[in-house]
XYZ file of C-alpha atoms in Angstrom:
426
model
C 293.233 342.057 128.233
C 296.435 342.802 130.146
C 299.358 340.432 129.749
C 302.276 340.024 132.108
C 304.106 337.249 133.810
C 301.984 335.906 136.624
C 303.975 335.900 139.859
C 303.027 335.540 143.518
C 303.747 339.217 144.138
C 301.466 340.203 141.263
C 298.692 337.856 142.381
C 298.842 339.074 145.976
C 298.771 342.731 144.872
C 295.925 342.638 142.373
C 292.624 344.117 143.552
C 289.114 343.061 142.520
C 287.000 345.229 140.269
C 283.283 345.573 139.556
C 283.528 342.675 137.064
C 285.690 339.619 136.620
C 289.275 340.627 135.818
C 291.642 338.499 133.730
C 295.450 338.579 133.662
C 297.126 336.485 130.964
C 300.593 335.064 131.404
C 303.341 336.146 129.012
C 305.377 332.993 129.657
C 302.684 330.434 128.734
C 300.035 331.320 126.201
C 296.582 330.338 127.494
C 297.492 330.413 131.185
C 295.781 333.122 133.221
C 294.361 334.409 136.471
C 290.724 335.391 137.052
C 289.853 337.786 139.884
C 286.170 337.939 140.827
C 284.401 341.008 142.289
C 284.274 339.122 145.601
C 288.070 338.897 145.608
C 288.521 335.230 144.698
C 291.669 334.590 142.634
C 291.491 331.576 140.371
C 294.055 330.091 138.002
C 292.600 329.165 134.623
C 293.691 327.843 131.250
C 292.080 328.947 127.979
C 292.048 326.703 124.914
C 290.238 325.621 121.770
C 289.401 322.109 120.612
C 289.591 321.912 116.805
C 291.418 325.050 115.656
C 290.740 328.804 115.409
C 287.149 328.403 114.247
C 286.142 326.396 117.320
C 284.712 327.877 120.508
C 287.093 329.143 123.202
C 286.859 327.267 126.491
C 288.178 328.087 129.940
C 289.110 325.423 132.435
C 289.574 326.146 136.144
C 292.806 324.826 137.637
C 292.186 325.990 141.198
C 292.101 328.873 143.651
C 295.242 330.772 144.538
C 296.678 329.432 147.773
C 297.657 325.996 148.995
C 298.299 323.937 146.967
C 298.178 326.317 143.996
C 301.024 328.795 143.505
C 301.697 330.521 140.160
C 304.502 328.053 139.432
C 302.429 324.940 140.185
C 299.395 326.294 138.321
C 301.552 327.163 135.280
C 303.014 323.646 135.260
C 299.507 322.181 135.424
C 298.351 324.487 132.622
C 301.264 323.339 130.463
C 300.264 319.691 130.953
C 296.630 320.499 130.159
C 297.545 322.353 126.962
C 299.778 319.483 125.911
C 296.774 317.207 126.344
C 294.647 319.586 124.264
C 297.190 319.400 121.437
C 296.798 315.605 121.568
C 293.011 315.882 121.427
C 292.092 315.588 125.115
C 289.470 318.050 126.331
C 290.224 318.792 130.020
C 286.598 319.723 130.746
C 285.351 316.421 129.377
C 288.089 314.546 131.234
C 287.189 316.301 134.511
C 283.518 315.449 134.007
C 284.374 311.797 133.398
C 286.560 311.718 136.523
C 283.771 313.290 138.568
C 281.307 310.678 137.345
C 283.796 307.900 138.071
C 284.450 309.247 141.569
C 280.716 309.390 142.233
C 280.304 305.803 141.031
C 283.204 304.625 143.172
C 282.233 306.691 146.243
C 282.426 304.329 149.211
C 278.904 304.860 150.527
C 277.290 304.249 147.132
C 279.681 301.423 146.310
C 278.941 299.672 149.617
C 275.209 299.796 148.848
C 275.909 298.407 145.384
C 277.980 295.607 146.917
C 275.107 294.596 149.194
C 272.542 294.634 146.371
C 274.595 292.989 143.642
C 276.825 290.624 145.625
C 275.937 290.081 149.274
C 272.212 289.448 148.807
C 273.075 286.715 146.308
C 276.184 285.156 147.863
C 275.498 285.866 151.550
C 271.782 285.182 151.757
C 271.835 284.438 155.482
C 274.249 287.147 156.573
C 273.926 290.063 154.148
C 272.034 292.143 156.732
C 274.963 291.741 159.144
C 277.356 292.863 156.398
C 275.130 295.846 155.664
C 275.070 296.860 159.336
C 278.870 296.630 159.535
C 279.311 298.838 156.478
C 276.647 301.342 157.568
C 277.758 301.641 161.164
C 281.530 301.146 161.092
C 282.855 302.159 157.676
C 280.528 304.646 155.966
C 281.111 307.270 158.700
C 284.878 306.800 158.205
C 285.264 306.648 154.415
C 282.131 308.633 153.495
C 282.238 309.411 149.750
C 285.933 308.706 149.218
C 286.383 306.795 145.929
C 287.324 303.217 146.753
C 290.402 303.459 144.535
C 291.702 306.239 146.812
C 291.260 304.338 150.101
C 294.603 303.144 151.411
C 295.711 300.098 153.345
C 296.718 302.366 156.232
C 293.247 303.865 156.483
C 291.653 300.433 156.584
C 294.141 299.243 159.187
C 293.344 302.240 161.411
C 289.597 301.669 161.045
C 290.012 298.046 162.126
C 292.319 299.037 164.984
C 289.435 301.073 166.388
C 287.480 297.833 166.808
C 290.145 295.838 168.669
C 288.129 296.090 171.860
C 285.341 294.252 170.018
C 287.232 291.244 168.613
C 284.284 289.385 167.086
C 283.091 292.547 165.329
C 286.631 293.331 164.171
C 287.034 289.899 162.602
C 283.695 290.105 160.792
C 284.395 293.691 159.676
C 287.723 292.595 158.174
C 286.026 289.742 156.318
C 283.299 292.070 155.004
C 285.749 294.662 153.671
C 287.883 291.913 152.139
C 284.857 290.625 150.209
C 283.875 294.133 149.086
C 287.316 295.033 147.733
C 287.853 291.628 146.123
C 284.521 292.134 144.377
C 285.758 295.544 143.191
C 288.902 293.886 141.801
C 286.799 291.291 139.979
C 284.863 294.139 138.305
C 288.147 295.842 137.357
C 287.133 298.926 139.357
C 290.437 298.714 141.238
C 293.626 296.846 140.441
C 294.639 295.704 143.923
C 292.585 295.356 147.100
C 293.919 297.546 149.938
C 292.779 294.856 152.380
C 295.261 292.343 150.979
C 298.214 292.080 153.307
C 296.229 293.123 156.384
C 296.292 290.096 158.616
C 292.877 288.790 159.620
C 292.148 289.193 163.348
C 292.693 286.074 165.426
C 289.833 283.647 165.844
C 287.607 284.709 168.704
C 287.528 282.211 171.533
C 284.155 280.645 172.175
C 282.204 282.453 174.868
C 280.687 280.684 177.842
C 278.770 283.542 179.473
C 275.449 282.387 180.872
C 273.268 284.809 182.802
C 272.282 283.763 186.288
C 268.609 283.581 187.204
C 268.942 286.848 189.107
C 270.606 288.558 186.121
C 268.042 287.182 183.679
C 265.205 288.418 185.881
C 266.826 291.858 186.113
C 267.275 292.061 182.344
C 263.645 291.049 181.789
C 262.334 293.654 184.196
C 264.742 296.282 182.805
C 262.973 295.977 179.464
C 260.219 298.103 180.995
C 262.555 301.073 180.538
C 263.108 300.441 176.824
C 259.583 300.494 175.380
C 258.944 299.474 171.755
C 260.732 298.103 169.815
C 263.646 297.082 172.039
C 261.796 296.106 175.209
C 259.611 293.419 173.605
C 262.456 292.492 171.243
C 264.797 291.520 174.093
C 262.004 289.662 175.882
C 261.262 287.663 172.752
C 264.945 286.772 172.505
C 264.676 285.387 176.029
C 261.342 283.649 175.480
C 262.336 281.889 172.235
C 266.119 281.464 172.351
C 266.447 282.418 168.675
C 269.204 284.455 167.059
C 269.240 288.230 167.287
C 269.062 288.725 163.504
C 266.209 286.243 163.217
C 264.095 287.948 165.866
C 264.988 291.414 164.575
C 263.827 290.449 161.091
C 260.641 288.706 162.236
C 257.694 289.371 159.939
C 254.026 288.981 160.835
C 253.644 286.760 157.748
C 255.919 284.193 159.446
C 253.635 283.853 162.476
C 250.661 281.494 162.663
C 248.795 282.852 165.649
C 246.176 280.083 165.619
C 248.753 277.278 165.601
C 251.081 279.178 167.917
C 254.171 278.794 165.730
C 256.704 281.066 164.124
C 258.373 279.763 160.950
C 261.756 281.286 160.113
C 262.355 280.877 156.361
C 265.596 279.265 155.237
C 266.926 282.443 153.660
C 266.806 284.152 157.063
C 268.150 281.268 159.142
C 271.904 281.184 159.728
C 272.210 277.551 158.663
C 269.911 278.001 155.664
C 267.286 275.606 157.017
C 263.706 276.728 157.598
C 262.926 276.524 161.293
C 259.619 276.231 163.138
C 259.554 277.754 166.617
C 256.647 276.787 168.891
C 255.489 279.887 170.738
C 255.005 279.413 174.462
C 252.470 281.465 176.374
C 255.069 284.075 177.264
C 256.074 284.625 173.621
C 252.447 284.650 172.484
C 251.539 287.237 175.094
C 254.360 289.502 173.858
C 253.199 289.141 170.255
C 249.551 289.608 171.183
C 250.436 292.882 172.870
C 252.414 294.008 169.816
C 249.607 292.909 167.492
C 247.164 295.090 169.387
C 249.407 298.070 168.585
C 249.809 297.322 164.873
C 247.987 295.969 161.833
C 249.961 292.702 162.060
C 251.506 293.316 158.671
C 255.164 293.642 157.747
C 258.038 293.646 160.202
C 257.292 293.028 163.855
C 260.248 295.088 165.073
C 260.961 298.210 163.049
C 261.588 301.891 163.612
C 260.638 303.078 160.142
C 258.243 300.411 158.845
C 260.684 299.414 156.108
C 263.750 297.801 157.668
C 264.449 295.686 160.760
C 265.578 297.471 163.900
C 269.206 298.440 164.428
C 270.975 300.443 167.108
C 271.318 297.420 169.378
C 274.345 298.783 171.249
C 272.581 301.963 172.368
C 269.583 299.999 173.586
C 271.789 297.564 175.474
C 273.595 300.352 177.318
C 270.246 301.551 178.651
C 269.261 297.967 179.421
C 272.470 297.292 181.351
C 272.113 300.475 183.368
C 268.550 299.631 184.389
C 269.312 295.949 185.061
C 272.236 296.869 187.327
C 270.049 299.317 189.233
C 267.493 296.560 189.805
C 270.168 294.121 191.001
C 271.568 296.723 193.386
C 268.117 297.577 194.729
C 267.464 293.874 195.340
C 270.762 293.579 197.206
C 269.946 296.604 199.345
C 266.579 295.080 200.248
C 268.421 291.987 201.442
C 270.699 294.103 203.642
C 273.772 293.966 201.361
C 275.841 296.826 200.010
C 274.422 297.917 196.682
C 277.789 299.217 195.476
C 279.255 295.715 195.790
C 276.881 294.389 193.118
C 278.072 294.286 189.505
C 276.612 293.045 186.225
C 279.403 291.255 184.322
C 279.535 292.084 180.591
C 277.171 290.086 178.406
C 275.985 290.130 174.801
C 272.662 289.499 173.150
C 273.922 286.117 171.932
C 274.539 285.128 175.557
C 270.763 285.111 176.028
C 270.598 282.275 173.508
C 273.241 280.354 175.447
C 271.339 281.083 178.652
C 268.155 279.607 177.162
C 270.049 276.496 176.010
C 271.580 276.052 179.457
C 268.193 276.617 181.090
C 266.588 273.932 178.915
C 269.296 271.478 179.948
C 268.675 272.344 183.591
C 264.981 271.644 183.049
C 265.820 268.145 181.797
C 265.452 268.745 178.051
C 267.311 266.246 175.864
C 270.315 267.595 173.991
C 268.783 266.725 170.615
C 265.666 268.701 171.502
C 267.663 271.703 172.738
C 269.568 271.773 169.446
C 266.305 271.475 167.546
C 264.861 274.411 169.505
C 267.909 276.508 168.625
C 268.078 275.263 165.002
C 271.692 274.487 165.745
C 273.234 271.892 163.394
C 276.140 270.460 165.335
C 276.839 267.766 167.844
C 273.973 265.289 167.806
C 272.544 266.650 164.527
C 275.737 266.841 162.477
C 277.413 264.427 160.103
C 275.690 261.236 158.994
C 273.031 261.596 161.665
C 272.051 264.939 160.197
C 271.727 263.360 156.741
C 269.504 260.417 157.680
C 267.723 261.603 160.823
C 264.798 263.764 159.656
C 262.556 263.749 162.713
C 261.598 267.380 163.457
C 261.028 267.109 167.229
C 257.957 269.357 166.921
C 256.132 268.043 169.996
C 259.302 267.880 172.069
C 260.253 271.450 171.097
C 256.865 272.727 172.205
C 257.116 270.878 175.516
C 260.620 272.266 176.086
C 259.688 275.876 175.281
C 256.509 275.629 177.361
C 258.659 274.504 180.291
C 261.021 277.386 179.634
C 258.086 279.807 179.598
C 256.851 278.484 182.939
C 260.380 278.861 184.316
C 260.489 282.492 183.176
C 257.125 283.131 184.785
C 258.280 281.698 188.087
C 261.553 283.616 187.819
C 259.994 287.011 187.158
C 256.871 286.772 189.296
C 258.238 284.599 192.055
C 257.953 280.861 192.686
C 254.638 281.277 194.474
C 253.093 282.650 191.280
C 254.721 280.290 188.819
C 251.505 279.555 186.959
C 250.566 283.172 186.468
C 251.642 283.572 182.854
C 249.247 286.452 182.273
C 250.898 288.481 185.022
C 254.280 287.923 183.370
C 252.913 288.906 179.977
C 251.512 292.120 181.396
C 255.089 293.224 182.052
C 255.664 293.366 178.307
C 257.158 296.801 177.537
């Protein structure tokens, strides 16, 4: 095999042949260049582990071109050969690094974090953490090993969420937990999230939809179909949390008794919660039951996991709801372009239900019981000793809310026509 000092001029000038060609460096024994028939030029190092009687191995340093020049490749080859003399096989070391990088790849590591940590230590919120990682961070970090992700990269990812302050704060907390868990396993030495200031506490929202807005949102669900149309309507009919409704399972519903029992491990406060189903909610579920076998998740796109993609659905919902509000204004002789739909979130529907119950004369304790909200009248010592479940009062309150929805959607003159309201399901 030809030997000569490998230089850039020589590498650029060499032409491919019908077979692989090898040029061996005269300056460093074992360092060479391979030229393939296709014209690829690759720097290699040749070595033996265990003396002259052992098998010759060739290790690829990299292709000619940025970042590999003859000088840089020769320096790398020298370091590799020094390692060989000390008993380190570069091929075995590269294989171990590849395996380690695969194990520490962000997407796989995030899944591992959810399975091994979040599902145990965040029983009520692990699905939210999973959605944050899947939607916000996996597309950014992809399969980058977590020990290669920098503080700057995390900061920039969080900066992209500044227009969504609540999400940004939760995303920061989720990443902080993930990287602290990695530190505890000795997979990394220092968390890149440490030193990144947590976003400021999000001020409490007070957005409550007006009756006209609520009616428009309800009717706009016609444009969404399954699963999002009936999902949003059930949020409105029950006043329960988005994650609780999204994860609803047919096994939690007692159709004969007309109740939905949310198990403690799915409730935000960890307490099992019984939700009386008013006629509006039952009509929605009856319609869904007629479409399915009434087994597994009520709202799912793949039959295996709860629905996601809430933001996309809401954009369509907002567009349709605004069109309905503008059409209503035009019918009344007003300028349609003057009508707007102020920003709102799914959680605002829950606040709207609570406010509506208060307007209907429901006691505060009953409203909190309907929402499974442990605060105010149900907190502290009262929460310890007061164990009345308000079952009858909750049913009365939600029945009144259902009648209010019926009157709102169908018009006051048809307030008792629950069936007509239910027929507008999705």
